């Protein structure tokens, strides 16, 4: 489980930062990649990354501002051109489907795969055997959402020493014992799975927010996440401007991380006014409030840590 | 008058070439920039070029394929964000206005300038004091156009030696003589402008074609242009594939340049299958047919030469 940031700027691209996109790479878990937002030039950023467009199986759009969606038609076309044939699910607010469909139609683009559009609204939930995904409305002038991705707890490992001590030698029977509640051995012994499994591994949870004003009530649904990705468009000094433009400061992102007791904070969506030297200052500013903060840059990637079991 | 190539690839971007866009910089002539096509990532390419978005006053779209238009909504937004307030004219086939308007509307984008959309069809003409622009239908599966930009002949320079020999000393009167047909001096002498002006400078003409199959009849309207920009998606060996996909080979572009007796040929829209070493071969291939050929690369720029007065 890895996050890979393709674009960490806001509004307009700069030489240092492209507009918004990031991916959640679930290579060990399912082999798939999930994308969050797809600003213009995302497919060009991908060319310089290890991401394969055909591996992207879900795209989540936090909101419809251009810097979060204008790369979508091009990405979808190239995914097809580069051999993508498996279905793709796109999650986003009302209007997104119209934009995508008109863009593809007007350009005469035929895709070699199906798109399943899922319109999101506050409280949207999707459940699968491995993950639960929920969408939460933020505060951003137009509907903008945060997504909470909860990995489900995984079965503990089979405690082989215990089985051997019970006189069960290693073999295919181990898999059978793992797969069912109760297994009867040839000699009549009954083995209950729960007695020979280690503690279940708690699933991780990641909160990825779209553009938003700081709002302390967001801490309620983010609470205890292993990782929080939050925008920090402006420096802490620019609180008023952040409010006026429906954005947050880096300090506010850190304050929310602290309040939410998350394991770690990554800040993205930085204004193009900040150049590399400024970023160091922004980082210090945030770390005073929440030490486990990283200001992301394009192509920054990180394994998702477990939040030391605080809550999962 | 300079051409600046922002993207010279076809279909999908590669590390070497972005998708289609080029600009005609009329800095000496009018101070303005005209853009031809605007594939995804054009605004990112501009960041690494001397082009200022607010200087772009006309955008010509040759056809609606995604690699020629998906950068338009982002470019338009950024032009506004970066202080562009002067009106912009967009020329393109039917459907373009819908794409642009829906993209801006869905993303809640307000521009600080007006857009004037001009729908083009075969034979479209626009006349201004300095230029005549015409659009010509090509052959490309969906409507694709070529544009012929004809600069009008410019007044010759005032021959100062002649005036001095006539006893007219330099001063503001020189400008007056240049501005009107006939000027009466204080001593009653009448000076006829045509007698004291040098030969008029012939205007240049540039043919910029969108995607197209080779068609020798295009030579009719291109004939004698100082510069021809023509796609060369494939190498000369791939004639059949080029035909099948409604494209041209580099050799066909050169053949058309020869047939049209243009001054110079620049080939763009190269398939991403060709890497830097292949391009040298493609260039040799074309030069055998038409020596004055250049295969463009991203950020290639060139002053527009005059075609030695062959035709102007
Ligand atoms: Zn936004
Ligand atoms: Zn095309």
XYZ file of C-alpha atoms and ligand atoms in Angstrom:
626
model
C 0.000 0.000 0.000
C 1.683 3.138 -1.230
C 0.630 6.689 -1.992
C 2.231 8.244 -5.058
C 1.715 11.970 -5.662
C 1.520 12.954 -9.339
C 0.635 16.608 -8.880
C 0.774 18.654 -5.692
C 0.112 22.202 -6.859
C -3.094 24.199 -6.869
C -5.013 26.111 -9.498
C -2.375 26.431 -12.192
C 0.648 24.260 -12.893
C 4.106 25.654 -12.150
C 7.515 24.397 -13.180
C 7.812 22.720 -9.755
C 4.308 21.329 -9.281
C 1.650 20.025 -11.578
C -2.033 20.330 -10.703
C -3.789 17.743 -8.545
C -3.550 14.000 -8.798
C -2.396 11.238 -6.537
C -2.619 7.483 -6.612
C -3.048 4.778 -4.038
C -1.074 1.765 -5.199
C -2.505 -1.486 -3.862
C 0.085 -3.707 -5.467
C 0.383 -6.211 -2.629
C -3.275 -6.037 -1.743
C -5.048 -6.320 -5.107
C -2.494 -5.327 -7.774
C -4.605 -2.315 -8.630
C -4.117 1.416 -8.565
C -6.722 3.946 -7.463
C -6.431 7.534 -8.605
C -7.659 10.606 -6.730
C -8.255 13.623 -8.981
C -6.834 13.990 -12.445
C -5.733 17.518 -13.290
C -4.381 18.432 -16.723
C -1.032 16.798 -17.437
C -1.571 13.835 -15.117
C -0.838 11.411 -17.962
C 2.410 13.265 -18.679
C 3.389 12.975 -14.999
C 2.619 9.247 -15.177
C 5.218 8.874 -17.950
C 7.852 9.714 -15.326
C 6.423 7.368 -12.688
C 6.093 3.597 -12.232
C 2.308 3.777 -12.702
C 0.688 1.855 -15.536
C -2.566 3.452 -16.755
C -4.144 0.054 -17.450
C -3.679 -0.853 -13.769
C -5.854 2.079 -12.652
C -9.235 0.553 -11.806
C -10.908 3.338 -9.830
C -10.749 7.108 -10.152
C -12.150 9.283 -7.384
C -12.815 12.933 -8.189
C -13.063 15.126 -5.108
C -14.654 18.083 -6.907
C -15.124 19.558 -10.342
C -12.637 22.440 -10.378
C -10.571 22.358 -13.547
C -7.282 21.680 -11.798
C -8.786 18.408 -10.545
C -10.551 17.109 -13.689
C -9.132 18.539 -16.921
C -6.697 15.638 -17.320
C -9.422 13.033 -17.213
C -10.421 12.844 -20.914
C -6.774 12.529 -21.972
C -5.970 9.950 -19.321
C -8.997 7.846 -20.294
C -8.070 7.972 -23.991
C -4.458 7.046 -23.359
C -5.437 4.209 -21.025
C -7.317 2.707 -23.963
C -4.589 3.446 -26.506
C -2.012 1.813 -24.239
C -3.883 -1.460 -24.016
C -6.281 -0.883 -21.128
C -9.303 -3.150 -21.603
C -10.522 -3.780 -18.045
C -13.485 -1.785 -16.726
C -12.912 1.435 -14.831
C -15.090 2.951 -12.127
C -15.216 6.726 -11.789
C -16.579 8.269 -8.615
C -17.438 11.946 -8.551
C -20.017 14.666 -8.031
C -22.938 15.340 -10.323
C -21.782 16.801 -13.652
C -18.623 14.748 -13.962
C -20.215 12.139 -16.197
C -21.495 14.858 -18.560
C -18.027 16.367 -18.814
C -16.353 13.037 -19.537
C -18.981 11.807 -21.973
C -19.135 15.048 -23.959
C -15.326 15.279 -24.131
C -15.051 11.744 -25.477
C -17.965 12.142 -27.874
C -16.876 15.469 -29.370
C -13.358 14.161 -29.948
C -14.657 10.966 -31.563
C -12.910 8.869 -28.914
C -13.831 5.210 -28.592
C -12.558 3.450 -25.475
C -11.751 -0.258 -25.430
C -13.215 -0.601 -21.935
C -16.360 0.191 -20.011
C -16.694 3.071 -17.576
C -19.011 2.709 -14.608
C -19.877 6.159 -13.235
C -20.872 6.386 -9.571
C -22.248 9.720 -8.483
C -21.178 10.604 -4.969
C -22.889 12.641 -2.318
C -22.371 13.113 1.403
C -22.431 9.706 3.101
C -21.758 7.698 -0.079
C -20.478 4.244 0.907
C -19.041 1.343 -1.030
C -18.224 -1.929 0.570
C -16.028 -4.709 -0.799
C -14.400 -7.717 0.882
C -11.179 -5.771 1.342
C -12.167 -2.116 1.688
C -14.889 0.197 2.846
C -14.954 3.552 1.103
C -16.999 6.506 2.322
C -17.360 10.051 0.973
C -17.792 13.100 3.188
C -18.844 16.580 2.123
C -16.288 19.314 2.793
C -16.604 23.105 2.523
C -15.360 24.549 -0.754
C -17.748 26.841 -2.636
C -18.802 23.947 -4.834
C -19.364 20.382 -3.629
C -16.024 18.909 -2.639
C -15.538 15.564 -0.929
C -13.111 13.735 1.268
C -12.741 9.984 0.990
C -12.069 7.587 3.824
C -10.583 4.292 2.675
C -10.731 1.626 5.363
C -8.892 -1.582 4.764
C -10.626 -4.457 6.514
C -8.799 -6.400 9.197
C -6.897 -9.364 7.802
C -6.923 -12.876 9.249
C -3.943 -13.565 11.509
C -1.179 -15.904 10.355
C -1.431 -19.638 11.038
C 0.698 -20.451 14.106
C 2.630 -23.370 12.703
C 4.476 -24.136 15.947
C 1.150 -24.618 17.708
C -0.063 -27.061 15.038
C 3.203 -28.989 15.100
C 3.017 -29.176 18.901
C -0.485 -30.618 18.440
C 1.083 -33.289 16.210
C -0.181 -31.942 12.863
C 2.701 -32.088 10.376
C 2.970 -29.336 7.685
C 1.143 -30.034 4.406
C -1.918 -29.047 2.389
C -4.012 -29.558 5.531
C -2.653 -26.259 6.870
C -4.432 -24.335 4.106
C -7.636 -26.280 4.823
C -7.434 -25.404 8.494
C -6.978 -21.757 7.567
C -9.935 -21.733 5.175
C -12.667 -23.087 7.428
C -13.986 -22.554 10.923
C -13.472 -26.129 12.069
C -11.484 -29.005 10.533
C -11.731 -32.693 11.422
C -8.430 -34.516 10.952
C -8.187 -38.167 9.782
C -7.678 -39.301 13.367
C -10.874 -37.550 14.418
C -9.226 -34.565 16.124
C -11.216 -31.372 15.632
C -9.212 -28.189 15.119
C -10.922 -24.839 15.616
C -9.330 -22.187 13.416
C -9.471 -19.377 15.942
C -7.265 -21.417 18.309
C -4.410 -21.736 15.806
C -4.477 -18.299 14.192
C -2.431 -15.366 15.443
C -4.024 -12.000 16.156
C -5.761 -10.454 13.130
C -3.829 -7.665 11.423
C -5.842 -4.484 11.762
C -6.611 -2.799 8.443
C -5.210 0.604 7.675
C -7.280 3.670 6.998
C -6.463 6.660 4.824
C -8.365 9.919 4.600
C -7.854 11.813 1.339
C -9.535 15.196 1.254
C -10.332 17.442 -1.670
C -10.067 21.205 -1.455
C -11.684 22.562 1.690
C -11.748 25.240 4.299
C -10.477 24.098 7.670
C -13.367 22.755 9.682
C -12.727 21.037 12.991
C -15.827 18.871 12.590
C -13.987 16.959 9.848
C -12.002 15.393 12.693
C -15.045 13.275 13.508
C -14.855 11.052 10.460
C -11.101 11.299 9.979
C -10.427 10.349 13.602
C -7.685 7.765 14.084
C -6.786 7.329 10.410
C -3.299 6.007 9.787
C -2.728 8.690 7.189
C -4.399 11.991 6.354
C -3.870 13.781 3.039
C -5.058 17.366 3.432
C -4.678 20.463 1.311
C -2.510 23.327 2.522
C -2.863 25.951 -0.173
C -1.452 28.812 1.903
C 0.975 29.487 4.731
C -0.338 29.922 8.268
C -0.190 33.708 7.929
C -2.800 33.664 5.199
C -5.731 32.423 7.266
C -8.102 35.075 5.954
C -7.216 34.527 2.355
C -7.566 30.790 2.824
C -11.043 31.306 4.259
C -12.047 33.711 1.518
C -10.979 31.285 -1.242
C -12.406 28.206 0.515
C -8.973 26.743 1.201
C -6.866 25.821 4.246
C -3.460 26.863 5.485
C -0.702 24.366 6.161
C -1.068 25.107 9.894
C -4.772 24.361 9.759
C -4.045 21.023 8.093
C -1.652 20.242 10.941
C -4.198 21.331 13.551
C -6.791 19.011 12.027
C -4.287 16.142 11.984
C -3.602 16.709 15.671
C -7.275 16.950 16.550
C -8.011 13.798 14.533
C -5.180 11.864 16.188
C -4.038 10.483 12.859
C -0.766 8.646 12.469
C 0.642 10.909 9.847
C -0.189 13.980 7.721
C 0.762 14.687 4.137
C -0.008 18.160 2.839
C -0.675 18.759 -0.868
C -2.313 21.428 -3.115
C 0.255 24.158 -2.480
C -0.144 27.536 -4.087
C 2.291 28.235 -6.917
C 3.414 31.332 -4.964
C 5.571 29.054 -2.786
C 8.903 28.033 -4.247
C 11.245 25.355 -2.923
C 12.856 27.536 -0.184
C 9.425 28.563 1.170
C 8.341 24.956 1.468
C 10.935 24.331 4.177
C 9.351 27.120 6.235
C 5.851 25.756 5.650
C 7.053 22.364 6.781
C 8.512 23.770 10.015
C 5.314 25.696 10.634
C 3.247 22.522 10.391
C 5.615 20.323 12.373
C 5.386 22.658 15.375
C 1.716 21.727 15.523
C 1.897 18.133 14.283
C 5.397 16.633 14.047
C 4.467 13.759 11.717
C 3.854 16.107 8.775
C 5.303 15.939 5.287
C 4.768 18.555 2.582
C 4.402 16.500 -0.584
C 6.135 17.265 -3.849
C 5.444 15.823 -7.293
C 6.548 12.157 -7.427
C 6.757 11.953 -3.636
C 5.709 8.451 -2.586
C 5.333 6.770 0.741
C 4.275 3.411 2.129
C 1.183 3.631 4.245
C 2.172 3.022 7.842
C -0.064 1.453 10.457
C -1.053 3.948 13.143
C 0.509 1.851 15.935
C -2.868 0.294 16.571
C -4.280 3.552 17.944
C -7.481 2.798 16.113
C -7.989 0.871 12.923
C 7.378 36.288 -37.300
C 8.363 33.069 -35.649
C 6.872 29.616 -35.309
C 7.299 27.974 -31.903
C 6.377 24.297 -31.538
C 4.966 23.366 -28.131
C 4.005 19.774 -28.891
C 5.035 17.703 -31.898
C 3.785 14.215 -31.029
C 0.628 12.438 -32.082
C -2.154 10.692 -30.217
C -0.543 10.225 -26.819
C 2.253 12.187 -25.170
C 5.656 10.553 -24.786
C 8.639 11.605 -22.710
C 10.125 13.209 -25.842
C 7.055 14.827 -27.397
C 3.900 16.323 -26.046
C 0.669 16.262 -28.055
C -0.142 18.929 -30.630
C 0.259 22.645 -30.266
C 2.254 25.307 -32.017
C 2.268 29.080 -31.969
C 2.874 31.771 -34.525
C 4.569 34.660 -32.747
C 3.851 37.979 -34.426
C 5.952 40.043 -32.065
C 7.307 42.495 -34.608
C 4.126 42.558 -36.628
C 1.388 42.987 -33.990
C 2.879 41.846 -30.669
C 0.399 39.007 -30.564
C 0.638 35.236 -30.527
C -1.629 32.883 -32.434
C -1.967 29.301 -31.306
C -2.734 26.318 -33.518
C -4.209 23.360 -31.599
C -4.005 22.927 -27.863
C -3.476 19.334 -26.752
C -3.345 18.373 -23.078
C -0.299 19.791 -21.301
C 0.129 22.758 -23.643
C 0.073 25.162 -20.700
C 2.804 23.105 -19.005
C 4.919 23.294 -22.174
C 4.386 27.050 -22.210
C 5.996 27.282 -18.750
C 9.256 26.233 -20.404
C 8.893 28.645 -23.328
C 8.997 32.430 -23.826
C 5.249 32.502 -24.592
C 2.927 34.564 -22.385
C -0.642 33.205 -22.299
C -2.133 36.698 -22.103
C -0.466 37.528 -25.436
C -2.355 34.741 -27.208
C -5.179 36.478 -29.069
C -6.318 33.802 -31.516
C -6.513 30.025 -31.209
C -7.100 27.928 -34.309
C -8.230 24.350 -33.789
C -7.626 22.148 -36.826
C -9.905 19.310 -35.665
C -11.546 17.905 -32.565
C -9.388 14.857 -31.787
C -8.442 14.853 -28.107
C -4.716 15.280 -28.707
C -5.529 18.630 -30.338
C -8.115 20.084 -27.913
C -7.909 18.592 -24.404
C -5.526 21.309 -23.210
C -7.909 24.103 -24.166
C -10.025 24.395 -20.970
C -6.893 24.479 -18.801
C -5.109 26.971 -21.028
C -8.141 29.279 -21.047
C -8.454 29.129 -17.239
C -4.773 29.821 -16.681
C -4.768 32.687 -19.179
C -7.391 34.330 -16.976
C -5.649 33.441 -13.698
C -2.400 34.884 -15.021
C -3.879 38.265 -15.767
C -5.256 37.836 -19.286
C -8.116 40.286 -19.772
C -8.097 40.953 -23.526
C -10.611 39.153 -25.744
C -9.677 35.886 -27.400
C -10.974 34.499 -30.679
C -11.243 30.726 -31.073
C -11.619 29.251 -34.550
C -12.656 25.640 -34.925
C -15.100 23.097 -36.266
C -18.641 22.636 -35.030
C -18.702 21.133 -31.543
C -15.674 22.975 -30.201
C -17.718 25.704 -28.565
C -19.867 23.107 -26.762
C -16.762 21.371 -25.428
C -15.195 24.591 -24.163
C -18.377 26.019 -22.687
C -19.358 22.807 -20.895
C -15.838 22.333 -19.510
C -15.772 25.864 -18.113
C -19.316 25.682 -16.779
C -18.978 22.315 -15.041
C -15.753 23.383 -13.366
C -17.284 26.679 -12.205
C -14.662 28.628 -14.135
C -15.196 32.332 -14.697
C -12.870 33.969 -17.227
C -11.842 37.618 -16.979
C -12.100 38.017 -20.740
C -14.511 37.419 -23.588
C -14.242 34.531 -26.024
C -15.459 35.019 -29.564
C -16.062 31.622 -31.201
C -15.854 31.431 -34.997
C -17.030 28.174 -36.508
C -14.948 27.196 -39.498
C -15.853 25.255 -42.586
C -14.206 24.724 -45.952
C -13.496 28.107 -47.535
C -13.742 30.097 -44.296
C -11.984 33.441 -44.774
C -11.050 36.253 -42.429
C -9.550 39.439 -43.655
C -7.728 42.071 -41.616
C -5.455 44.966 -42.635
C -2.383 42.799 -42.064
C -3.455 39.217 -42.780
C -5.796 37.086 -44.770
C -6.657 33.763 -43.186
C -8.391 30.945 -45.030
C -9.403 27.445 -43.906
C -9.303 24.401 -46.181
C -10.872 21.023 -45.552
C -8.416 18.106 -45.401
C -9.051 14.339 -45.289
C -9.020 12.852 -41.812
C -12.042 10.763 -40.806
C -13.558 13.730 -39.032
C -13.461 17.305 -40.310
C -9.879 18.546 -40.170
C -8.655 21.828 -41.577
C -5.541 23.465 -42.862
C -5.025 27.201 -42.448
C -3.320 29.508 -44.896
C -2.066 32.699 -43.287
C -1.177 35.354 -45.845
C 0.596 38.435 -44.634
C -0.278 41.423 -46.793
C 2.443 43.243 -48.679
C 3.982 46.051 -46.652
C 4.681 49.567 -47.871
C 8.283 50.047 -48.987
C 10.644 52.152 -46.881
C 10.904 55.911 -47.489
C 13.984 56.599 -49.651
C 15.554 59.335 -47.581
C 18.417 59.985 -50.016
C 15.929 60.723 -52.760
C 14.075 63.237 -50.569
C 17.294 64.907 -49.484
C 18.394 65.128 -53.127
C 15.057 66.838 -53.807
C 15.981 69.357 -51.101
C 13.580 68.111 -48.406
C 15.473 68.010 -45.096
C 14.640 65.264 -42.578
C 11.893 66.084 -40.068
C 8.254 65.311 -39.186
C 7.378 65.996 -42.822
C 8.861 62.601 -43.744
C 6.123 60.813 -41.793
C 3.490 63.003 -43.462
C 4.858 62.134 -46.891
C 4.701 58.440 -45.990
C 1.128 58.635 -44.715
C -0.611 60.231 -47.697
C -0.732 59.817 -51.447
C 0.403 63.340 -52.221
C 1.973 66.046 -50.033
C 2.292 69.758 -50.857
C 5.391 71.310 -49.292
C 5.489 74.916 -48.027
C 7.252 76.039 -51.195
C 4.435 74.531 -53.282
C 6.344 71.441 -54.424
C 4.074 68.392 -54.685
C 5.557 65.057 -53.642
C 3.889 61.862 -54.773
C 4.449 59.087 -52.263
C 4.955 56.310 -54.769
C 7.959 58.195 -56.192
C 9.858 58.263 -52.915
C 9.005 54.817 -51.501
C 11.141 51.748 -52.113
C 9.649 48.543 -53.452
C 6.867 47.108 -51.250
C 7.921 44.126 -49.110
C 5.921 41.111 -50.204
C 3.983 39.467 -47.380
C 4.849 35.986 -46.242
C 2.469 33.059 -46.312
C 2.351 30.054 -44.033
C 0.263 26.921 -44.471
C -0.422 25.044 -41.236
C -2.250 21.775 -41.730
C -4.106 19.622 -39.240
C -4.038 15.846 -39.416
C -4.636 14.569 -42.924
C -4.046 11.887 -45.460
C -1.706 12.897 -48.243
C -3.684 14.419 -51.041
C -1.903 16.044 -53.946
C -4.817 18.417 -54.540
C -3.829 20.238 -51.340
C -0.938 21.634 -53.372
C -3.420 23.952 -55.092
C -4.067 26.187 -52.118
C -0.678 25.680 -50.464
C 1.173 26.564 -53.658
C 4.091 28.946 -53.197
C 3.786 29.353 -49.432
C 6.984 30.437 -47.704
C 6.504 27.750 -45.107
C 4.432 24.573 -44.889
C 3.750 22.783 -41.596
C 2.527 19.275 -42.401
C 1.996 16.193 -40.288
C 4.247 13.182 -40.781
C 2.874 10.613 -38.373
C 4.678 7.655 -39.934
C 7.812 6.786 -41.843
C 7.683 6.407 -45.623
C 7.464 2.617 -45.309
C 4.116 2.864 -43.537
C 2.105 4.288 -46.429
C -0.721 1.817 -45.987
C -1.009 2.330 -42.270
C -0.946 6.091 -42.773
C -3.796 5.784 -45.259
C -5.785 3.484 -43.008
C -5.499 5.860 -40.022
C -6.079 8.996 -42.111
C -2.516 10.219 -41.647
C 0.519 10.972 -43.833
C 4.056 9.695 -43.945
C 7.046 11.991 -43.673
C 7.832 11.234 -47.337
C 4.351 12.229 -48.376
C 4.719 15.530 -46.528
C 7.952 16.116 -48.462
C 6.293 15.176 -51.759
C 3.522 17.669 -51.123
C 6.069 20.372 -50.236
C 7.853 19.719 -53.504
C 4.651 19.722 -55.521
C 3.520 22.954 -53.813
C 6.869 24.665 -54.460
C 6.965 26.005 -50.921
C 10.070 27.600 -49.483
C 10.393 25.285 -46.561
C 8.722 22.295 -44.879
C 8.431 21.567 -41.175
C 7.057 18.153 -40.226
C 5.202 17.650 -36.932
C 2.753 15.131 -35.363
C 5.196 12.220 -35.175
C 4.083 8.878 -33.813
C 5.441 8.049 -30.362
C 6.898 4.863 -31.897
C 9.787 6.961 -33.250
C 12.540 7.787 -30.781
C 15.355 10.282 -31.266
C 17.606 7.960 -33.363
C 14.717 7.154 -35.761
C 14.036 10.823 -36.335
C 17.384 11.241 -38.062
C 16.366 8.549 -40.560
C 12.980 10.151 -41.121
C 14.696 13.449 -41.757
C 17.030 11.920 -44.361
C 14.075 10.206 -46.003
C 12.249 13.516 -46.395
C 15.276 15.527 -47.493
C 15.850 13.193 -50.421
C 12.502 14.371 -51.737
C 12.509 17.932 -50.453
C 15.838 19.209 -49.104
C 14.421 22.151 -47.153
C 12.743 19.893 -44.595
C 12.992 19.993 -40.808
C 11.456 17.444 -38.462
C 10.229 19.557 -35.560
C 10.778 18.702 -31.908
C 9.126 20.227 -28.851
C 10.363 23.808 -28.341
C 11.778 23.953 -31.859
C 11.357 27.493 -33.143
C 12.186 29.167 -36.382
C 11.867 32.570 -37.992
C 9.615 32.558 -41.004
C 11.728 33.048 -44.083
C 10.535 34.751 -47.247
C 10.276 32.324 -50.158
C 12.716 34.350 -52.322
C 9.799 36.117 -53.916
C 8.704 32.960 -55.764
C 5.132 33.887 -54.971
C 3.809 35.906 -52.097
Zn -10.833 23.499 -5.802
Zn -6.282 13.638 -35.525
